[in-house]
Coordinates of C-alpha atoms and ligand atoms in Angstrom, one line a residue:
M8 CA 10.3 -31.0 -29.6
S9 CA 10.6 -28.0 -28.3
D10 CA 13.4 -26.4 -25.8
T11 CA 10.2 -25.9 -23.2
T12 CA 8.3 -29.0 -23.8
A13 CA 12.0 -30.9 -23.1
K14 CA 12.4 -29.0 -20.3
H15 CA 8.9 -29.4 -18.7
A16 CA 7.8 -32.8 -20.1
V17 CA 4.2 -32.1 -20.5
K18 CA 1.8 -35.0 -20.5
S19 CA -1.0 -36.0 -23.1
G20 CA -4.5 -34.9 -22.4
A21 CA -3.0 -32.0 -20.7
L22 CA -6.0 -29.5 -19.2
N23 CA -4.7 -25.9 -19.2
V24 CA -7.1 -25.1 -16.4
S25 CA -7.0 -21.2 -15.7
L26 CA -7.3 -19.6 -12.8
Q27 CA -7.9 -16.1 -12.3
G28 CA -6.4 -14.5 -9.4
I29 CA -5.3 -10.6 -7.8
A30 CA -1.5 -9.6 -10.1
G31 CA -0.3 -9.4 -6.4
S32 CA 3.8 -9.2 -8.3
P33 CA 4.5 -8.9 -12.0
G34 CA 6.4 -11.3 -14.4
I35 CA 6.1 -15.5 -16.1
T36 CA 7.3 -18.4 -14.6
I37 CA 7.1 -21.9 -15.7
G38 CA 7.6 -24.7 -12.9
K39 CA 6.7 -27.2 -10.7
A40 CA 4.5 -26.9 -7.7
Y41 CA 5.2 -26.7 -3.8
L42 CA 1.9 -27.3 -1.8
V43 CA 2.4 -25.9 1.5
E44 CA 0.7 -27.7 4.3
Q45 CA -0.8 -25.5 7.0
E46 CA -3.4 -26.4 9.8
D47 CA -6.7 -25.1 9.5
V48 CA -7.1 -23.0 12.4
D49 CA -10.2 -21.4 11.5
V50 CA -12.4 -24.0 12.7
V51 CA -12.4 -24.3 16.6
E52 CA -14.5 -26.2 18.4
K53 CA -16.4 -24.0 21.2
R54 CA -16.4 -25.6 24.6
F55 CA -17.5 -24.2 28.5
V56 CA -15.3 -24.4 31.4
D57 CA -15.8 -25.2 34.4
P58 CA -15.8 -21.3 36.8
E59 CA -13.0 -23.2 39.1
S60 CA -10.8 -23.8 35.8
V61 CA -10.9 -20.5 34.5
P62 CA -8.1 -19.2 35.5
G63 CA -6.3 -22.3 34.8
E64 CA -7.6 -21.6 30.9
V65 CA -6.2 -18.0 31.0
R66 CA -3.2 -18.9 32.3
R67 CA -3.2 -21.3 29.1
F68 CA -3.4 -18.6 26.9
K69 CA -1.0 -16.6 28.8
E70 CA 1.7 -20.0 28.3
A71 CA 0.4 -20.1 24.6
V72 CA 1.7 -16.2 23.9
K73 CA 4.2 -16.0 26.0
K74 CA 6.0 -18.6 23.8
A75 CA 4.3 -17.4 20.4
Q76 CA 6.6 -14.3 21.4
E77 CA 9.5 -16.2 22.0
Q78 CA 9.0 -18.3 18.6
L79 CA 9.0 -14.9 17.1
Q80 CA 11.7 -14.0 18.6
G81 CA 13.5 -16.6 17.0
V82 CA 12.6 -16.2 13.7
I83 CA 13.5 -11.9 13.9
E84 CA 17.0 -13.5 15.1
E85 CA 17.2 -15.4 11.8
V86 CA 16.0 -13.6 9.3
P87 CA 17.9 -13.8 6.1
E88 CA 20.0 -10.3 5.0
E89 CA 17.8 -9.9 1.9
L90 CA 14.3 -9.2 4.5
R91 CA 15.8 -6.9 6.4
D92 CA 14.1 -4.4 5.2
H93 CA 10.8 -6.2 5.6
A94 CA 11.8 -7.5 9.0
Y95 CA 9.6 -4.7 10.4
I96 CA 6.8 -6.5 9.8
L97 CA 7.6 -9.3 12.2
H98 CA 7.5 -6.7 15.3
A99 CA 4.4 -5.4 14.1
H100 CA 3.6 -9.0 14.9
M101 CA 5.0 -8.9 18.8
M102 CA 3.2 -5.6 19.4
I103 CA 0.3 -7.4 18.0
L104 CA 1.0 -10.3 20.1
K105 CA 0.6 -7.7 23.2
D106 CA -2.3 -5.9 22.0
R107 CA -4.6 -5.1 24.2
M108 CA -7.8 -5.9 22.1
I109 CA -6.3 -9.6 21.6
Y110 CA -4.7 -9.8 24.9
D111 CA -7.3 -8.6 27.0
G112 CA -10.2 -9.7 24.9
T113 CA -9.4 -13.3 24.5
S114 CA -9.4 -13.4 29.0
G115 CA -12.2 -11.6 29.3
Y116 CA -14.4 -13.9 27.1
I117 CA -12.7 -16.9 29.2
E118 CA -13.5 -15.2 32.1
N119 CA -17.3 -13.7 31.1
E120 CA -18.8 -16.7 29.3
N121 CA -16.5 -19.1 30.5
V122 CA -15.2 -20.9 27.0
N123 CA -12.2 -22.2 25.9
A124 CA -9.0 -20.2 25.0
E125 CA -9.3 -21.7 21.7
W126 CA -12.5 -20.3 21.0
A127 CA -12.1 -17.2 23.5
L128 CA -8.9 -16.4 21.5
K129 CA -11.1 -16.5 18.1
M130 CA -13.9 -14.2 19.6
A131 CA -11.2 -11.7 20.1
V132 CA -9.7 -12.1 16.8
D133 CA -12.6 -11.9 15.1
D134 CA -13.9 -8.3 16.9
V135 CA -10.3 -6.4 15.7
K136 CA -10.5 -8.3 12.2
S137 CA -13.6 -6.7 12.0
I138 CA -12.8 -3.4 12.4
F139 CA -10.2 -3.6 10.1
K140 CA -12.1 -5.0 7.7
K141 CA -14.3 -1.6 7.5
M142 CA -11.4 0.5 7.1
P143 CA -11.7 1.7 3.2
D144 CA -8.1 2.3 2.6
P145 CA -7.0 -1.4 0.9
Y146 CA -3.6 -1.2 2.8
F147 CA -5.3 -1.2 5.9
R148 CA -7.8 -3.3 5.5
D149 CA -4.9 -6.1 4.2
R150 CA -3.7 -5.8 8.1
A151 CA -6.2 -8.1 8.9
S152 CA -4.5 -10.7 8.1
D153 CA -1.2 -9.6 10.3
I154 CA -4.3 -10.4 13.1
G155 CA -4.3 -13.4 11.4
H156 CA -1.2 -14.7 11.2
V157 CA -0.3 -13.7 14.7
S158 CA -3.3 -15.8 16.4
K159 CA -2.5 -18.6 14.3
I160 CA 0.6 -18.8 16.0
I161 CA -0.7 -18.7 19.7
L162 CA -3.6 -21.1 18.5
E163 CA -0.9 -23.7 17.0
N164 CA 0.5 -23.7 20.5
L165 CA -2.7 -24.1 22.8
L166 CA -3.8 -27.1 20.3
G167 CA -0.8 -28.2 20.0
T168 CA -0.3 -28.3 16.5
G169 CA 2.9 -28.3 14.4
H170 CA 4.1 -25.5 12.0
S171 CA 4.1 -26.1 8.4
N172 CA 7.9 -26.2 7.5
I173 CA 8.5 -24.4 4.4
S174 CA 12.8 -23.7 5.6
D175 CA 13.8 -27.0 4.0
I176 CA 12.4 -26.5 0.3
D177 CA 15.4 -28.2 -1.3
K178 CA 14.1 -26.9 -5.6
R179 CA 13.5 -23.6 -6.9
V180 CA 9.4 -24.1 -6.8
I181 CA 6.6 -22.2 -7.3
I182 CA 5.2 -22.3 -3.5
V183 CA 1.2 -22.7 -3.2
A184 CA -0.3 -21.7 0.1
H185 CA -3.5 -20.5 1.1
D186 CA -2.1 -17.6 3.0
L187 CA 1.4 -16.8 4.6
S188 CA 2.8 -15.2 7.2
P189 CA 5.0 -13.1 6.7
A190 CA 7.3 -15.5 9.7
E191 CA 6.5 -18.1 7.3
T192 CA 8.0 -16.4 4.0
T193 CA 11.1 -15.1 5.8
Q194 CA 11.8 -18.6 6.6
I195 CA 11.7 -20.1 3.1
Q196 CA 14.9 -19.1 1.4
L197 CA 13.9 -17.2 -1.5
E198 CA 16.3 -18.0 -3.7
K199 CA 14.5 -21.4 -4.1
V200 CA 10.8 -19.1 -5.3
K201 CA 10.3 -19.3 -8.3
A202 CA 6.6 -17.5 -7.4
F203 CA 4.3 -17.3 -5.0
L204 CA 0.6 -18.2 -5.5
T205 CA -1.9 -17.7 -2.8
D206 CA -5.8 -18.6 -1.4
L207 CA -6.1 -15.5 -0.1
G208 CA -4.4 -12.3 0.5
G209 CA -4.5 -8.8 -2.2
Q210 CA -2.1 -6.3 -3.6
T211 CA -0.7 -4.9 -0.1
S212 CA -0.7 -8.1 2.2
H213 CA 2.8 -8.4 2.7
T214 CA 3.1 -11.6 0.5
G215 CA 2.3 -9.0 -2.3
I216 CA 5.2 -6.6 -0.8
I217 CA 7.8 -8.8 -0.3
A218 CA 7.5 -10.3 -3.7
R219 CA 7.3 -7.4 -5.4
S220 CA 10.5 -5.8 -3.3
L221 CA 12.2 -9.2 -4.4
E222 CA 10.6 -9.0 -7.8
I223 CA 9.0 -12.5 -7.7
P224 CA 5.9 -13.2 -9.5
A225 CA 2.4 -13.5 -7.4
V226 CA -0.4 -14.2 -7.9
L227 CA -3.0 -14.0 -4.6
G228 CA -6.6 -14.2 -3.9
L229 CA -6.5 -17.3 -6.0
G230 CA -9.6 -18.8 -3.8
N231 CA -8.6 -22.4 -3.8
A232 CA -5.5 -22.9 -5.8
T233 CA -4.5 -24.8 -2.6
Q234 CA -7.6 -27.5 -3.4
L235 CA -6.1 -27.5 -7.3
I236 CA -2.7 -27.5 -7.5
K237 CA -0.7 -30.5 -5.9
T238 CA 3.9 -30.5 -4.7
D239 CA 5.2 -31.4 -8.4
D240 CA 2.4 -30.2 -10.7
L241 CA 3.5 -28.4 -13.8
I242 CA 2.2 -24.7 -13.9
I243 CA 2.4 -21.5 -15.4
V244 CA 1.8 -18.1 -13.3
D245 CA 1.7 -14.3 -14.9
G246 CA 2.1 -11.8 -12.5
S247 CA 1.0 -9.5 -14.1
A248 CA -1.9 -10.6 -15.4
G249 CA -3.0 -12.5 -12.6
V250 CA -3.5 -15.6 -14.2
V251 CA -2.5 -19.2 -13.4
I252 CA -2.3 -22.0 -15.8
L253 CA -2.7 -25.3 -14.0
D254 CA -1.7 -28.6 -16.7
P255 CA -0.6 -26.5 -19.5
D256 CA -0.6 -28.5 -23.0
E257 CA 2.4 -27.6 -25.3
E258 CA 1.2 -24.7 -27.0
T259 CA 0.6 -22.7 -24.3
L260 CA 3.8 -23.4 -22.2
T261 CA 6.3 -22.3 -25.5
R262 CA 3.9 -19.0 -26.4
Y263 CA 4.4 -18.2 -22.0
Q264 CA 8.0 -18.9 -22.5
E265 CA 8.3 -16.8 -25.5
R266 CA 6.6 -14.0 -23.4
K267 CA 8.5 -14.8 -20.5
D268 CA 11.6 -14.0 -22.6
L269 CA 10.0 -11.0 -24.1
F270 CA 8.6 -10.0 -20.4
A271 CA 12.4 -9.6 -19.2
E272 CA 14.1 -8.4 -21.9
Y273 CA 11.3 -5.2 -21.7
Q274 CA 11.5 -5.0 -17.4
A275 CA 15.4 -4.5 -18.1
M276 CA 15.1 -1.9 -20.7
I277 CA 12.2 -0.2 -18.2
T278 CA 15.0 -0.8 -15.3
R279 CA 17.7 0.6 -17.3
S280 CA 15.5 3.5 -18.2
S281 CA 14.2 4.7 -15.0
R282 CA 17.3 6.3 -13.8
L283 CA 17.0 9.0 -16.9
P284 CA 14.9 12.0 -16.3
A285 CA 10.9 12.0 -17.6
E286 CA 11.5 14.1 -20.1
T287 CA 9.1 15.0 -22.8
T288 CA 10.5 15.0 -26.6
D289 CA 9.9 18.2 -26.5
G290 CA 12.5 18.6 -23.2
F291 CA 9.6 19.4 -20.3
H292 CA 10.8 18.1 -17.0
L293 CA 8.2 16.5 -15.0
R294 CA 9.2 15.3 -11.4
I295 CA 8.0 11.8 -11.1
T296 CA 7.8 11.2 -7.1
A297 CA 6.3 8.3 -4.8
N298 CA 3.7 7.9 -2.4
I299 CA 4.9 5.6 0.6
G300 CA 3.1 4.3 3.7
V301 CA 5.7 3.2 5.7
L302 CA 9.7 4.1 6.1
E303 CA 10.5 0.8 4.3
E304 CA 9.0 1.6 1.0
V305 CA 11.7 4.0 0.8
V306 CA 14.2 1.3 -0.9
S307 CA 11.8 0.3 -4.0
V308 CA 11.1 4.8 -4.5
I309 CA 15.2 4.6 -5.0
D310 CA 15.0 1.2 -6.7
H311 CA 12.1 2.5 -9.2
G312 CA 14.1 5.8 -10.0
G313 CA 12.0 7.9 -7.9
D314 CA 12.6 11.7 -7.9
G315 CA 11.6 12.1 -4.0
I316 CA 8.5 11.2 -2.2
G317 CA 5.4 13.3 -2.6
L318 CA 3.4 11.6 -0.5
Y319 CA 4.2 10.3 3.2
R320 CA 1.1 8.5 4.2
T321 CA 2.0 9.1 8.1
E322 CA -0.8 7.1 9.6
F323 CA 0.5 3.5 10.2
L324 CA 2.5 4.5 13.1
Y325 CA -0.8 4.8 15.0
L326 CA -2.3 1.9 14.2
N327 CA -2.2 -1.2 17.1
R328 CA -1.2 0.6 20.3
S329 CA -3.1 2.1 22.9
T330 CA -1.3 5.3 22.8
P331 CA -0.5 7.4 20.1
P332 CA 4.0 7.3 19.2
S333 CA 5.6 9.5 21.0
E334 CA 7.5 12.6 19.4
Q335 CA 10.7 10.9 19.8
E336 CA 9.5 7.8 17.8
L337 CA 8.2 9.7 14.8
F338 CA 11.1 11.9 14.8
D339 CA 13.1 8.5 14.5
N340 CA 11.3 7.3 11.4
Y341 CA 10.9 10.9 9.7
R342 CA 14.9 12.1 10.1
D343 CA 14.9 8.1 8.8
V344 CA 13.0 9.0 6.0
A345 CA 14.8 12.3 5.2
E346 CA 18.1 11.4 5.2
I347 CA 17.7 7.7 3.5
M348 CA 15.8 10.3 -0.1
A349 CA 18.2 13.3 0.8
P350 CA 18.9 15.5 -1.1
R351 CA 15.4 14.0 -3.1
M352 CA 12.6 15.4 -1.4
V353 CA 10.0 14.6 1.0
T354 CA 6.8 15.6 1.3
I355 CA 5.0 14.7 4.9
R356 CA 1.4 14.5 5.0
T357 CA 0.0 15.3 9.1
L358 CA -2.5 12.3 9.7
D359 CA -5.3 11.6 8.0
I360 CA -6.7 9.5 10.6
G361 CA -10.3 9.7 11.9
G362 CA -13.1 8.8 9.5
D363 CA -12.3 5.7 7.2
K364 CA -9.2 5.3 8.5
F365 CA -8.7 4.1 12.1
A366 CA -6.1 4.2 14.8
S367 CA -6.9 1.7 17.8
G368 CA -5.1 4.1 20.0
L369 CA -7.2 7.0 19.2
Q370 CA -10.9 7.6 21.1
L371 CA -12.6 8.3 17.7
A372 CA -16.0 8.5 17.6
E373 CA -19.0 6.0 15.6
E374 CA -20.1 8.5 13.2
M375 CA -22.5 7.8 9.8
N376 CA -21.0 8.9 7.5
P377 CA -17.2 8.9 8.5
A378 CA -15.7 10.3 5.3
L379 CA -17.5 13.6 5.6
G380 CA -16.9 13.3 9.3
L381 CA -13.7 13.5 11.8
R382 CA -11.2 13.2 9.6
A383 CA -7.5 14.6 8.4
I384 CA -6.8 18.2 9.2
R385 CA -10.4 18.4 11.2
F386 CA -8.9 15.5 13.6
S387 CA -5.9 17.0 14.4
L388 CA -7.2 20.4 14.6
Q389 CA -9.5 19.3 17.9
S390 CA -6.1 16.9 19.2
P391 CA -4.0 19.8 19.3
E392 CA -1.9 17.5 22.0
I393 CA -0.8 14.7 19.2
F394 CA -1.0 17.0 16.4
E395 CA 1.9 19.3 17.8
T396 CA 3.8 16.0 18.7
Q397 CA 3.5 14.9 14.8
L398 CA 4.5 19.1 13.8
R399 CA 7.4 18.9 15.9
A400 CA 8.5 16.1 15.0
I401 CA 8.5 16.8 11.0
L402 CA 10.0 20.5 12.7
R403 CA 12.9 18.9 13.4
A404 CA 13.4 16.0 10.6
A405 CA 13.8 19.2 8.0
N406 CA 16.8 20.3 9.4
L407 CA 18.1 17.0 8.0
G408 CA 17.0 16.5 5.4
N409 CA 14.8 18.1 2.2
V410 CA 11.3 17.9 3.9
R411 CA 8.0 19.6 3.7
I412 CA 5.1 19.3 5.6
M413 CA 1.5 18.9 3.7
F414 CA -2.3 19.3 5.2
P415 CA -4.6 16.9 4.1
M416 CA -8.4 17.5 4.0
I417 CA -8.3 20.7 3.8
S418 CA -12.1 22.6 3.1
E419 CA -11.1 26.0 4.4
V420 CA -9.2 28.6 3.8
D421 CA -9.5 28.7 8.1
E422 CA -7.9 25.6 8.6
I423 CA -4.9 26.6 7.0
V424 CA -4.4 29.2 8.7
Q425 CA -4.9 27.2 11.8
A426 CA -3.1 24.9 11.0
R427 CA 0.3 26.6 10.5
H428 CA -0.1 29.0 13.4
M429 CA 0.4 25.7 15.6
L430 CA 3.6 24.9 13.3
K431 CA 4.5 28.9 14.2
Q432 CA 3.5 27.3 18.0
A433 CA 5.2 23.9 17.4
G434 CA 8.4 25.9 16.2
E435 CA 8.4 28.0 19.1
S436 CA 7.8 25.5 21.4
L437 CA 11.5 23.2 20.1
E438 CA 13.3 26.5 20.0
K439 CA 12.7 26.9 23.3
A440 CA 14.1 24.3 24.3
G441 CA 17.2 24.4 22.0
I442 CA 16.4 21.4 20.2
P443 CA 17.5 21.4 16.6
F444 CA 14.4 22.3 14.0
R445 CA 14.1 24.0 10.4
A446 CA 11.2 26.9 10.6
D447 CA 10.8 27.8 7.1
I448 CA 10.1 24.7 6.2
E449 CA 7.4 24.1 2.7
V450 CA 3.6 24.1 4.0
G451 CA 1.5 22.9 0.8
A452 CA -2.2 22.0 1.2
M453 CA -3.6 18.8 -0.1
I454 CA -6.6 19.6 -2.6
E455 CA -9.1 16.6 -2.2
V456 CA -12.3 18.5 -1.7
P457 CA -14.5 20.2 -3.9
S458 CA -14.8 23.6 -1.9
A459 CA -10.8 23.8 -1.4
V460 CA -11.1 23.4 -5.5
I461 CA -13.6 26.5 -5.7
M462 CA -11.2 28.5 -2.9
A463 CA -8.2 27.2 -4.7
D464 CA -7.1 31.2 -6.0
I465 CA -7.4 32.1 -2.0
L466 CA -6.1 29.1 -0.8
A467 CA -3.2 29.7 -3.1
K468 CA -2.1 32.6 -1.1
E469 CA -1.4 30.9 2.1
V470 CA 0.4 28.2 1.1
D471 CA 4.0 27.1 -0.9
F472 CA 1.9 24.1 -2.7
F473 CA -1.0 22.7 -3.5
S474 CA -1.0 18.2 -3.7
I475 CA -4.4 17.3 -5.8
G476 CA -5.4 14.3 -4.1
T477 CA -7.4 12.9 -6.1
N478 CA -8.8 9.4 -4.6
D479 CA -10.7 11.8 -2.6
L480 CA -11.6 14.4 -4.9
I481 CA -13.2 12.3 -6.6
Q482 CA -15.0 10.0 -4.5
Y483 CA -16.2 13.6 -3.0
S484 CA -17.0 15.7 -6.3
L485 CA -18.7 12.2 -7.9
A486 CA -20.7 11.4 -4.8
I487 CA -18.5 7.7 -5.4
D488 CA -17.7 6.0 -2.3
R489 CA -14.3 5.4 -3.0
V490 CA -15.0 1.7 -1.7
N491 CA -18.3 0.6 -2.7
K492 CA -18.0 -1.7 -5.3
H493 CA -21.1 -1.4 -6.2
V494 CA -20.5 2.4 -7.6
A495 CA -16.9 1.5 -8.5
H496 CA -18.1 1.8 -12.4
L497 CA -19.1 5.3 -11.4
Y498 CA -15.3 6.5 -10.2
Q499 CA -13.9 7.8 -13.1
P500 CA -10.7 9.8 -13.1
L501 CA -10.9 11.0 -16.9
H502 CA -14.5 12.6 -15.7
P503 CA -14.7 16.0 -17.2
A504 CA -15.7 17.2 -14.0
V505 CA -12.7 16.0 -12.7
L506 CA -10.7 17.2 -15.6
R507 CA -12.4 20.6 -15.0
M508 CA -11.4 20.9 -11.4
V509 CA -7.9 19.8 -11.6
H510 CA -7.5 22.4 -14.8
R511 CA -8.9 24.8 -12.2
V512 CA -7.1 24.1 -9.4
V513 CA -3.7 24.3 -11.7
E514 CA -4.8 27.5 -13.0
A515 CA -5.0 29.0 -9.3
A516 CA -2.0 27.7 -8.5
R517 CA -0.1 29.3 -11.9
E518 CA -1.7 32.5 -11.0
A519 CA -0.7 32.7 -6.8
G520 CA 3.1 31.2 -8.3
I521 CA 2.7 28.6 -6.3
R522 CA 3.9 25.0 -7.2
V523 CA 1.4 22.0 -7.9
H524 CA 1.7 18.8 -7.8
M525 CA -1.0 15.6 -8.1
C526 CA -0.5 12.3 -5.8
G527 CA -3.9 10.4 -6.1
E528 CA -3.8 7.0 -7.9
M529 CA -4.6 9.3 -11.1
A530 CA -1.3 9.9 -11.6
G531 CA 0.1 6.9 -12.0
D532 CA -2.0 5.5 -14.4
P533 CA -0.4 6.1 -18.2
V534 CA -4.3 6.5 -19.4
N535 CA -4.2 9.5 -17.9
L536 CA -1.1 10.9 -18.2
P537 CA -1.7 12.9 -21.6
V538 CA -3.7 14.9 -20.2
L539 CA -2.0 15.5 -16.6
L540 CA 1.1 16.9 -18.9
G541 CA -1.3 19.4 -20.7
M542 CA -1.7 20.8 -17.2
E543 CA 2.0 21.1 -16.9
L544 CA 1.6 19.9 -13.5
D545 CA 5.3 20.2 -11.8
A546 CA 4.9 16.9 -10.3
V547 CA 3.2 13.3 -10.0
S548 CA 3.4 10.7 -7.4
M549 CA 2.4 7.7 -7.0
N550 CA 3.2 3.9 -5.8
P551 CA 7.0 3.5 -6.5
I552 CA 6.5 0.6 -9.4
S553 CA 5.4 2.8 -11.5
I554 CA 7.2 5.0 -11.5
P555 CA 9.4 3.4 -14.6
V556 CA 6.5 2.8 -16.3
I557 CA 5.0 6.7 -16.0
K558 CA 8.7 7.7 -17.2
R559 CA 8.9 6.0 -19.7
M560 CA 5.5 7.0 -20.9
V561 CA 6.4 10.7 -20.7
R562 CA 9.5 10.0 -22.9
I563 CA 7.6 9.8 -25.5
L564 CA 4.8 12.3 -25.3
S565 CA 5.2 15.6 -25.8
L566 CA 4.3 19.0 -23.8
K567 CA 2.9 21.2 -27.2
E568 CA 1.0 18.0 -28.1
S569 CA -0.3 17.0 -25.0
K570 CA -1.6 21.0 -24.7
L571 CA -3.6 20.7 -27.3
F572 CA -4.7 17.3 -26.7
L573 CA -6.1 18.6 -23.0
E574 CA -7.8 21.5 -24.6
E575 CA -9.8 18.8 -26.6
A576 CA -10.3 16.7 -23.5
L577 CA -11.7 19.9 -21.7
K578 CA -14.3 19.8 -24.3
Q579 CA -15.7 15.9 -23.9
S580 CA -19.1 15.4 -21.9
T581 CA -18.0 11.9 -20.8
A582 CA -15.1 10.0 -19.3
A583 CA -15.9 7.6 -21.7
D584 CA -15.4 10.3 -24.8
V585 CA -12.4 11.2 -23.3
V586 CA -10.8 7.9 -23.1
K587 CA -11.8 7.3 -26.6
L588 CA -9.8 10.2 -27.5
V589 CA -7.0 9.1 -25.7
Q590 CA -7.1 6.1 -27.9
D591 CA -7.9 8.2 -31.0
T592 CA -4.8 9.6 -30.7
Y593 CA -2.5 7.4 -29.2
G594 CA -2.9 4.6 -30.6
S595 CA -5.6 1.6 -29.6
S596 CA -3.0 0.0 -27.4
F597 CA -2.6 2.8 -25.0
P598 CA -1.4 2.6 -22.8
R599 CA -1.0 -1.2 -22.3
A600 CA 1.8 -0.3 -24.6
A601 CA 3.6 1.1 -21.3
F602 CA 3.2 -2.4 -19.3
F603 CA 4.3 -4.5 -22.3
P604 CA 6.3 -5.2 -25.8
P605 CA 4.4 -4.3 -28.5
N606 CA 3.8 -7.9 -28.8
L607 CA 2.4 -8.7 -25.7
T608 CA -0.2 -5.8 -25.7
Ligands
PEP712 C1 -5.8 11.3 -2.4 O1 -7.2 11.6 -1.2 O2 -5.7 11.1 -3.2 C2 -4.8 10.7 -1.5 C3 -4.0 11.1 -2.0 O3 -5.0 10.8 -0.4 P1 -5.4 9.1 0.4 O4 -5.4 8.2 -0.2 O5 -4.2 8.9 1.4 O6 -6.6 10.2 1.4
MG713 MG1 -6.9 11.6 0.6

């Protein structure tokens, strides 16, 4: 009997059932399950109440909210040290408790439709969730789950039902839950957690974010794991592949134990080397920076060896509130990012809201084609007060770190001219008020619209750097809605049209003597690296967890060969031809070799 089987006592006639979910956090673990029992609060009954009972029903709702605030406050006060970085989520939940759409919405349903508080809450929450669920950006779409978590606390108070008691788990287990709210996650003693499995959730759910930052394997979005798994079942979790194996047989256990050991060794090697510069075999240094959406991700950027922040998406602070954030609030946030990252560079992108990205506090009209509508710089230029507040906050933060500013979705020169003019005015107003700021901040344009590609030579004269946003550039140039699953297969970063556009932008930047970076998802996928390296971009920016892998790939490639490779790639007719060229040139296991030791590919 092998070590593994001795430890895990496999029963005969094992079924080896494999479940496929979403790879939430990498790593392999083998262990016993702990099923978190949770009330199903989604099933709420509708009752009509007499008109004279309506005020009492509203009061009952308000008391349930007040109690939820007290409960959440209690959780915040007890947040364990290792989760301090994530406490902002709980503060955000506090704000959701007071969100007008939920608070007034529920009272409104009770008063206007004479229904019970539980049903009214469900209706108000469904309204808000449906708005979030329509958002194309998965991060913001997943925020619908925050509304769900918060309303669950209120609902439990209304129904008088208890909470799952997960704070007293006393052995190392694999947590299996329908969904885990941040409040629940923070109550678990994390040293007891070998892995997280949830029925709901995706890459950007909080369980995923927390699991990744604590390097605990997680598989999310499993659908019905809680129906198939019982406490004490032996299971294998492969968080890298998003696979869970129930009732494994002896051979599977041995195989996964070996994979687990190899993976651990490999991860240790990758992490150790993440501090090394991304330098090719012939001495070219590619700067590898990170994309972040919230301040708290800065820790992950540093841990993963990021050379700076190539894209700070600033929308988060504008969400879930009835008025835009104040200059001071924005400044505090940008200053923290700048100071923690200093002397590394931080690129703050001005608000990219509107169209596909929603903010409850901002009045945005319904649009037929939101991706082509009033978004990003177009929205900012039409909302001078909101824009000026943000520009002032960025200029002030630039005084305290290595901060650059970048404008999203530039589609014509005039937008840059206007944005720069407003930036100058913001500086003048700070000057007048005697508030310290940095006037000579570097200004960049995101190149993510085909017209900007065509006009890159002219645009280059107006800015200090370009950053190519391939997520939108691919969407607009190939006419592929970036979140429409029916056309997802057509969304191809290696499409020769995309390569030619990126190449053109790089050439225009070189010609004008400005730097050129890329911050779309394309930059974080190793399969694209040979062409991007061949373009000799100055920096690529990506999800922090992709950094060590991309750095490792850069170190095994050469600039000279990549340039020759790019020449060939630009001659191809289809994306499939380019992928084949990558495989023929770099080996058939490329780029999986970047993620796994050779015998795991
Ligand atoms: C992009 O479009 O490539 C980009 C980085 O911006 P976002 O994904 O925020 O639109
Ligand atoms: Mg974009």
